[in-house]
Coordinates of C-alpha atoms in Angstrom, one line a residue:
M683 CA 155.7 57.7 110.0
G684 CA 154.4 60.4 107.4
S685 CA 155.5 58.8 104.3
G686 CA 154.1 55.2 105.0
T687 CA 150.6 56.9 105.8
G688 CA 150.9 58.5 102.6
K689 CA 151.5 55.4 100.9
S690 CA 149.0 53.2 102.6
Q691 CA 146.1 55.9 102.0
A692 CA 146.7 56.2 98.0
R693 CA 146.9 52.8 97.7
H694 CA 143.0 53.0 99.0
G695 CA 142.4 55.5 96.9
L696 CA 139.1 55.6 94.9
R697 CA 137.9 53.2 92.3
L698 CA 136.7 54.0 88.6
H699 CA 133.2 51.9 89.7
P700 CA 133.4 51.6 93.5
L701 CA 131.4 48.5 95.0
A702 CA 128.0 50.1 95.2
L703 CA 128.2 51.1 92.0
R704 CA 129.1 47.7 90.5
I705 CA 126.6 45.8 92.8
M706 CA 123.3 48.4 91.1
H707 CA 124.9 47.8 87.6
W708 CA 124.8 44.3 87.7
T709 CA 121.1 44.4 89.9
N710 CA 119.7 46.7 87.1
A711 CA 121.7 44.5 84.3
F712 CA 119.5 41.8 86.1
A713 CA 116.5 43.5 86.1
M714 CA 116.0 44.7 82.8
I715 CA 116.6 41.0 80.8
V716 CA 114.3 39.9 83.4
M717 CA 111.5 42.7 82.8
I718 CA 112.6 42.6 78.7
G719 CA 111.9 38.8 78.6
S720 CA 108.8 38.8 80.3
G721 CA 107.1 41.7 78.4
W722 CA 107.6 39.9 75.4
K723 CA 105.2 37.3 76.6
I724 CA 102.8 39.5 77.8
Y725 CA 103.3 41.6 74.7
N726 CA 102.4 38.3 72.6
D727 CA 99.0 38.2 74.9
E728 CA 98.0 41.4 73.4
V729 CA 99.9 42.4 70.3
L730 CA 100.2 46.1 69.9
F731 CA 101.2 45.6 65.9
G732 CA 99.9 42.3 64.0
W733 CA 103.1 41.8 62.2
L734 CA 105.7 41.2 65.4
H735 CA 105.2 38.7 67.7
F736 CA 108.2 37.2 70.0
P737 CA 109.4 33.6 69.8
D738 CA 108.4 31.6 72.5
Q739 CA 112.2 30.7 73.3
I740 CA 113.4 34.2 74.2
T741 CA 110.6 34.7 76.5
I742 CA 110.7 34.1 79.9
G743 CA 108.0 32.9 82.5
G744 CA 106.3 30.6 80.2
E745 CA 102.2 31.0 81.1
A746 CA 100.9 34.8 80.7
Q747 CA 100.5 34.2 84.7
G748 CA 104.0 33.7 85.3
A749 CA 105.3 35.8 82.8
L750 CA 103.3 38.7 85.1
Q751 CA 105.2 37.6 88.3
W752 CA 108.5 37.9 86.5
H753 CA 107.9 41.8 85.4
F754 CA 106.4 42.8 88.2
L755 CA 109.4 41.2 90.0
G756 CA 111.8 43.0 87.5
M757 CA 110.1 45.9 87.8
W758 CA 110.2 46.7 91.7
I759 CA 114.3 45.8 91.5
L760 CA 114.1 47.8 88.8
T761 CA 112.5 50.6 90.5
F762 CA 114.2 50.3 93.8
N763 CA 117.3 49.9 92.4
G764 CA 117.5 52.0 89.8
L765 CA 116.0 55.0 92.4
A766 CA 119.3 54.0 94.5
Y767 CA 121.5 54.5 92.0
L768 CA 119.8 58.4 90.8
I769 CA 120.3 59.1 94.5
Y770 CA 124.1 57.4 94.6
G771 CA 124.7 59.6 91.1
T772 CA 123.5 62.9 91.9
V773 CA 125.3 63.0 95.6
T774 CA 128.4 61.6 95.1
G775 CA 128.7 64.1 91.7
R776 CA 129.1 61.0 89.7
F777 CA 126.5 62.4 87.6
R778 CA 128.2 65.8 87.0
R779 CA 131.3 64.5 86.7
M780 CA 130.6 62.0 84.4
L781 CA 128.3 62.6 82.3
L782 CA 128.5 66.5 81.6
P783 CA 128.4 68.6 79.9
I784 CA 127.4 67.1 76.7
Y785 CA 128.2 69.8 73.6
P786 CA 126.6 69.1 70.5
R787 CA 129.3 70.1 68.2
E788 CA 131.6 66.6 70.5
L789 CA 128.9 65.2 70.0
I790 CA 128.2 64.9 66.2
A791 CA 132.6 64.7 65.5
T792 CA 132.3 62.0 68.5
A793 CA 129.9 59.8 66.4
W794 CA 131.1 60.4 62.7
D795 CA 134.5 59.0 64.6
A796 CA 132.3 56.0 65.4
M797 CA 130.6 55.3 62.2
R798 CA 133.8 55.4 60.5
F799 CA 135.3 52.9 63.5
R800 CA 137.9 55.5 64.1
L801 CA 136.9 56.1 67.9
K802 CA 139.8 55.7 70.4
H803 CA 138.6 54.9 74.2
D804 CA 141.9 54.6 75.9
N805 CA 141.0 56.0 78.9
L806 CA 138.4 54.1 80.8
T807 CA 138.0 57.2 83.0
S808 CA 136.4 59.8 80.5
Y809 CA 133.4 58.8 78.8
N810 CA 133.1 60.2 75.0
A811 CA 130.4 62.1 74.3
V812 CA 128.4 59.9 72.4
Q813 CA 129.1 57.5 75.8
R814 CA 127.6 60.2 78.2
A815 CA 124.7 60.9 75.9
L816 CA 124.0 57.3 75.8
Y817 CA 123.8 56.6 79.8
V818 CA 122.0 60.4 79.8
G819 CA 119.4 59.2 77.5
I820 CA 118.6 55.3 78.9
I821 CA 118.2 57.2 82.7
L822 CA 115.6 59.2 81.7
I823 CA 114.1 56.3 79.0
G824 CA 114.6 54.6 81.9
I825 CA 112.5 56.8 83.8
V826 CA 109.4 56.8 81.1
Q827 CA 109.3 53.0 81.2
V828 CA 109.0 53.0 84.8
V829 CA 106.2 55.4 85.2
S830 CA 104.4 54.4 82.0
G831 CA 104.9 50.7 83.4
L832 CA 103.0 51.9 86.3
F833 CA 100.2 53.3 84.4
I834 CA 99.4 50.1 82.4
W835 CA 99.2 48.3 85.2
K836 CA 97.0 50.4 87.4
P837 CA 95.5 52.7 85.0
M838 CA 92.7 53.6 87.1
Q839 CA 95.1 54.3 90.5
F840 CA 97.3 56.4 88.4
S841 CA 94.8 57.9 86.3
E842 CA 96.5 61.2 87.3
L843 CA 99.5 60.0 84.9
M844 CA 96.9 59.6 81.5
P845 CA 97.6 63.5 80.3
L846 CA 100.7 62.1 79.8
F847 CA 100.2 59.2 77.0
Y848 CA 96.7 60.1 76.0
D849 CA 95.1 56.9 76.8
F850 CA 95.8 53.4 78.0
Q851 CA 96.7 52.3 74.4
G852 CA 98.9 55.2 74.0
G853 CA 101.0 54.3 77.8
R854 CA 101.5 50.8 76.4
L855 CA 102.9 52.3 72.3
I856 CA 105.3 54.3 75.0
H857 CA 106.1 51.4 77.1
F858 CA 106.6 49.5 74.2
L859 CA 109.3 52.3 72.6
C860 CA 111.0 52.6 75.4
M861 CA 111.7 48.8 75.5
A862 CA 112.6 48.8 72.3
A863 CA 115.2 52.1 73.2
I864 CA 116.2 50.0 76.0
C865 CA 117.5 47.0 73.8
A866 CA 119.3 48.9 71.0
F867 CA 120.9 50.3 73.9
L868 CA 121.5 47.3 75.5
V869 CA 123.3 45.8 72.0
V870 CA 125.6 48.2 71.6
H871 CA 126.4 48.5 74.9
V872 CA 127.4 45.4 74.9
S873 CA 129.1 45.9 71.7
L874 CA 131.4 48.1 72.8
A875 CA 132.5 46.7 75.9
L876 CA 133.3 43.7 73.7
L877 CA 135.3 45.8 71.7
V878 CA 137.1 46.9 74.6
P879 CA 137.2 43.9 76.7
R880 CA 139.1 46.3 79.5
A881 CA 135.8 48.0 80.3
I882 CA 134.1 44.7 81.4
I883 CA 136.8 43.7 83.9
A884 CA 136.8 47.3 85.3
M885 CA 132.6 46.6 86.2
L886 CA 134.0 43.4 87.4
A887 CA 136.8 44.1 89.2
G888 CA 136.6 47.7 90.1
G889 CA 139.0 49.5 87.8
P890 CA 142.0 51.7 88.3
I891 CA 142.1 54.2 91.0
V892 CA 140.9 57.8 89.9
E893 CA 141.4 59.6 93.0
A894 CA 143.5 58.4 96.2
T895 CA 142.8 60.1 99.5
K896 CA 145.8 62.1 101.0
P897 CA 146.9 63.0 104.2
Q898 CA 145.6 66.4 105.1
E899 CA 148.5 68.2 105.2
I900 CA 148.2 72.1 107.2
P901 CA 150.2 74.4 105.7
H902 CA 152.9 76.7 107.5
T903 CA 151.7 80.2 108.0
P904 CA 153.9 83.1 108.6
V905 CA 153.3 85.2 111.7
P906 CA 153.0 88.3 110.4
Q907 CA 155.5 91.1 111.6
P908 CA 154.5 94.3 112.2
V909 CA 156.2 96.6 110.1
P910 CA 158.2 99.4 111.7
S911 CA 157.5 103.1 111.0
A912 CA 159.4 105.9 109.6
E913 CA 159.4 107.3 112.7
A914 CA 160.7 104.1 114.7
A915 CA 163.2 103.7 112.2
S916 CA 164.1 107.3 112.8

Protein backbone atom coordinates (compact mmCIF):
# COMPACT_ATOMS: atom_id res chain seq x y z
CA MET A 1 0.00 0.00 0.00
CA GLY A 2 2.69 2.48 1.03
CA SER A 3 4.89 1.68 -1.98
CA GLY A 4 2.00 2.05 -4.45
CA THR A 5 0.99 5.39 -2.99
CA GLY A 6 4.56 6.67 -3.20
CA LYS A 7 4.87 5.70 -6.88
CA SER A 8 1.49 7.25 -7.72
CA GLN A 9 2.42 10.56 -6.13
CA ALA A 10 5.85 10.56 -7.78
CA ARG A 11 4.18 10.26 -11.18
CA HIS A 12 2.21 13.44 -10.40
CA GLY A 13 5.20 15.61 -9.55
CA LEU A 14 5.58 19.24 -10.54
CA ARG A 15 6.68 19.87 -14.12
CA LEU A 16 9.22 22.47 -15.18
CA HIS A 17 6.47 24.63 -16.71
CA PRO A 18 3.12 24.12 -14.91
CA LEU A 19 -0.08 24.61 -16.89
CA ALA A 20 -0.81 28.04 -15.39
CA LEU A 21 2.64 29.28 -16.37
CA ARG A 22 2.29 27.97 -19.93
CA ILE A 23 -1.05 29.73 -20.35
CA MET A 24 0.39 33.01 -19.09
CA HIS A 25 3.49 32.63 -21.28
CA TRP A 26 1.58 32.18 -24.54
CA THR A 27 -0.95 34.85 -23.56
CA ASN A 28 1.91 37.29 -23.03
CA ALA A 29 3.39 36.30 -26.39
CA PHE A 30 0.07 36.97 -28.14
CA ALA A 31 -0.37 40.33 -26.39
CA MET A 32 3.16 41.44 -27.25
CA ILE A 33 2.77 40.59 -30.94
CA VAL A 34 -0.55 42.46 -31.07
CA MET A 35 0.91 45.49 -29.32
CA ILE A 36 4.03 45.59 -31.47
CA GLY A 37 2.16 45.26 -34.77
CA SER A 38 -0.52 47.80 -33.86
CA GLY A 39 2.07 50.07 -32.25
CA TRP A 40 4.01 50.25 -35.50
CA LYS A 41 0.85 51.47 -37.27
CA ILE A 42 0.24 54.10 -34.58
CA TYR A 43 3.88 55.19 -34.82
CA ASN A 44 3.57 55.67 -38.60
CA ASP A 45 0.88 58.31 -38.07
CA GLU A 46 3.24 60.46 -35.99
CA VAL A 47 6.82 59.31 -36.41
CA LEU A 48 9.59 60.01 -33.94
CA PHE A 49 12.38 59.51 -36.45
CA GLY A 50 11.90 60.80 -39.98
CA TRP A 51 14.03 58.04 -41.46
CA LEU A 52 12.02 55.22 -39.87
CA HIS A 53 8.68 54.06 -41.25
CA PHE A 54 7.23 50.57 -40.81
CA PRO A 55 5.72 48.85 -43.88
CA ASP A 56 1.96 48.44 -43.67
CA GLN A 57 2.34 44.72 -44.44
CA ILE A 58 3.77 44.08 -40.96
CA THR A 59 1.38 46.31 -39.02
CA ILE A 60 -1.91 45.34 -37.37
CA GLY A 61 -5.18 47.24 -37.42
CA GLY A 62 -5.48 48.72 -40.89
CA GLU A 63 -6.44 52.33 -40.26
CA ALA A 64 -5.26 54.33 -37.23
CA GLN A 65 -8.50 53.81 -35.28
CA GLY A 66 -8.37 50.07 -35.81
CA ALA A 67 -4.73 49.98 -34.73
CA LEU A 68 -5.63 51.85 -31.53
CA GLN A 69 -8.35 49.35 -30.71
CA TRP A 70 -5.98 46.43 -31.25
CA HIS A 71 -3.33 48.21 -29.18
CA PHE A 72 -5.72 48.74 -26.27
CA LEU A 73 -6.75 45.09 -26.45
CA GLY A 74 -3.13 43.97 -26.24
CA MET A 75 -2.41 46.54 -23.50
CA TRP A 76 -5.10 45.29 -21.13
CA ILE A 77 -4.28 41.64 -21.78
CA LEU A 78 -0.59 42.28 -21.15
CA THR A 79 -1.30 44.36 -18.03
CA PHE A 80 -3.56 41.86 -16.25
CA ASN A 81 -1.80 38.73 -17.49
CA GLY A 82 1.59 40.24 -16.69
CA LEU A 83 0.42 41.13 -13.20
CA ALA A 84 -0.81 37.57 -12.70
CA TYR A 85 2.58 36.30 -13.93
CA LEU A 86 4.47 38.52 -11.47
CA ILE A 87 2.28 37.39 -8.57
CA TYR A 88 2.63 33.74 -9.58
CA GLY A 89 6.40 33.91 -9.95
CA THR A 90 6.82 35.70 -6.61
CA VAL A 91 4.38 33.65 -4.51
CA THR A 92 5.56 30.27 -5.81
CA GLY A 93 9.22 31.24 -5.49
CA ARG A 94 9.86 30.53 -9.18
CA PHE A 95 11.62 33.86 -9.76
CA ARG A 96 13.95 33.30 -6.82
CA ARG A 97 14.59 29.69 -7.81
CA MET A 98 14.99 30.10 -11.58
CA LEU A 99 16.19 33.70 -12.12
CA LEU A 100 18.39 34.46 -9.12
CA PRO A 101 21.17 35.03 -8.32
CA ILE A 102 22.94 36.72 -11.24
CA TYR A 103 26.69 37.05 -10.75
CA PRO A 104 28.52 39.52 -13.06
CA ARG A 105 31.52 37.21 -13.52
CA GLU A 106 29.30 34.28 -14.49
CA LEU A 107 27.27 36.53 -16.80
CA ILE A 108 30.39 37.70 -18.65
CA ALA A 109 31.75 34.16 -18.97
CA THR A 110 28.44 32.80 -20.24
CA ALA A 111 28.06 35.66 -22.74
CA TRP A 112 31.59 34.98 -24.01
CA ASP A 113 30.75 31.31 -24.51
CA ALA A 114 27.57 32.29 -26.36
CA MET A 115 29.46 34.58 -28.75
CA ARG A 116 31.83 31.70 -29.57
CA PHE A 117 28.88 29.30 -30.03
CA ARG A 118 30.15 27.17 -27.15
CA LEU A 119 27.17 27.70 -24.89
CA LYS A 120 25.61 24.42 -23.78
CA HIS A 121 22.02 24.11 -22.64
CA ASP A 122 21.58 20.42 -21.94
CA ASN A 123 19.65 20.95 -18.69
CA LEU A 124 16.29 22.63 -19.31
CA THR A 125 15.57 22.86 -15.60
CA SER A 126 18.39 25.35 -14.97
CA TYR A 127 18.88 28.72 -16.69
CA ASN A 128 22.35 30.01 -17.38
CA ALA A 129 23.44 33.54 -16.40
CA VAL A 130 22.57 35.06 -19.79
CA GLN A 131 19.08 33.57 -19.72
CA ARG A 132 18.48 34.79 -16.16
CA ALA A 133 19.66 38.30 -17.07
CA LEU A 134 17.47 38.37 -20.19
CA TYR A 135 14.36 37.22 -18.33
CA VAL A 136 14.85 39.66 -15.45
CA GLY A 137 15.57 42.44 -17.95
CA ILE A 138 12.47 41.80 -20.05
CA ILE A 139 10.29 41.78 -16.92
CA LEU A 140 11.63 45.21 -15.93
CA ILE A 141 11.28 46.51 -19.50
CA GLY A 142 7.70 45.23 -19.63
CA ILE A 143 6.86 47.18 -16.46
CA VAL A 144 8.36 50.39 -17.91
CA GLN A 145 6.52 49.75 -21.17
CA VAL A 146 3.15 49.54 -19.42
CA VAL A 147 3.81 52.62 -17.27
CA SER A 148 5.00 54.72 -20.23
CA GLY A 149 2.06 53.49 -22.30
CA LEU A 150 -0.41 54.61 -19.64
CA PHE A 151 1.27 58.02 -19.52
CA ILE A 152 1.17 58.70 -23.27
CA TRP A 153 -2.41 57.34 -23.44
CA LYS A 154 -3.74 59.61 -20.68
CA PRO A 155 -1.08 62.29 -19.99
CA MET A 156 -3.45 64.48 -17.97
CA GLN A 157 -4.92 61.66 -15.85
CA PHE A 158 -1.45 60.20 -15.23
CA SER A 159 0.39 63.52 -14.94
CA GLU A 160 2.11 62.26 -11.77
CA LEU A 161 4.21 60.04 -14.05
CA MET A 162 5.59 62.98 -16.06
CA PRO A 163 8.76 63.39 -13.91
CA LEU A 164 9.75 59.87 -14.98
CA PHE A 165 9.76 60.81 -18.68
CA TYR A 166 10.40 64.60 -18.64
CA ASP A 167 7.51 65.36 -21.04
CA PHE A 168 5.07 63.73 -23.45
CA GLN A 169 7.65 63.22 -26.19
CA GLY A 170 10.01 61.74 -23.62
CA GLY A 171 7.32 59.22 -22.74
CA ARG A 172 6.89 58.36 -26.42
CA LEU A 173 10.65 57.90 -26.80
CA ILE A 174 10.89 55.60 -23.76
CA HIS A 175 7.89 53.64 -25.02
CA PHE A 176 9.52 53.25 -28.44
CA LEU A 177 12.89 52.18 -26.97
CA CYS A 178 11.18 49.61 -24.75
CA MET A 179 9.37 48.27 -27.82
CA ALA A 180 12.70 47.96 -29.64
CA ALA A 181 14.19 46.13 -26.63
CA ILE A 182 11.22 43.72 -26.56
CA CYS A 183 11.64 43.03 -30.28
CA ALA A 184 15.35 42.33 -29.75
CA PHE A 185 14.49 39.99 -26.86
CA LEU A 186 11.96 38.12 -29.00
CA VAL A 187 14.54 37.64 -31.76
CA VAL A 188 17.12 36.26 -29.30
CA HIS A 189 14.51 34.21 -27.42
CA VAL A 190 13.09 32.59 -30.55
CA SER A 191 16.58 31.97 -31.98
CA LEU A 192 17.71 30.19 -28.82
CA ALA A 193 14.46 28.18 -28.76
CA LEU A 194 15.01 27.06 -32.36
CA LEU A 195 18.54 25.99 -31.47
CA VAL A 196 17.14 23.91 -28.60
CA PRO A 197 13.78 22.56 -29.86
CA ARG A 198 13.27 20.70 -26.59
CA ALA A 199 12.69 24.11 -24.96
CA ILE A 200 9.70 24.79 -27.23
CA ILE A 201 8.26 21.31 -26.58
CA ALA A 202 8.69 21.84 -22.85
CA MET A 203 6.76 25.14 -22.97
CA LEU A 204 3.98 23.37 -24.87
CA ALA A 205 3.80 20.11 -22.92
CA GLY A 206 5.20 21.13 -19.53
CA GLY A 207 8.69 19.68 -19.72
CA PRO A 208 10.36 17.25 -17.33
CA ILE A 209 9.25 16.69 -13.76
CA VAL A 210 11.53 18.71 -11.50
CA GLU A 211 9.98 18.03 -8.13
CA ALA A 212 7.98 14.98 -7.15
CA THR A 213 5.69 15.01 -4.17
CA LYS A 214 6.49 12.28 -1.74
CA PRO A 215 4.38 10.92 1.10
CA GLN A 216 5.29 12.56 4.34
CA GLU A 217 7.26 10.28 6.53
CA ILE A 218 7.02 10.63 10.29
CA PRO A 219 10.33 9.47 11.72
CA HIS A 220 10.21 7.22 14.71
CA THR A 221 11.69 9.04 17.67
CA PRO A 222 12.76 6.69 20.45
CA VAL A 223 11.55 7.61 23.93
CA PRO A 224 14.58 8.63 26.01
CA GLN A 225 15.22 6.32 28.93
CA PRO A 226 16.32 7.72 32.27
CA VAL A 227 20.01 7.31 32.98
CA PRO A 228 20.55 5.42 36.25
CA SER A 229 22.46 7.41 38.85
CA ALA A 230 25.67 6.23 40.43
CA GLU A 231 23.91 5.65 43.77
CA ALA A 232 21.26 3.45 42.14
CA ALA A 233 23.97 1.46 40.37
CA SER A 234 25.73 0.81 43.65
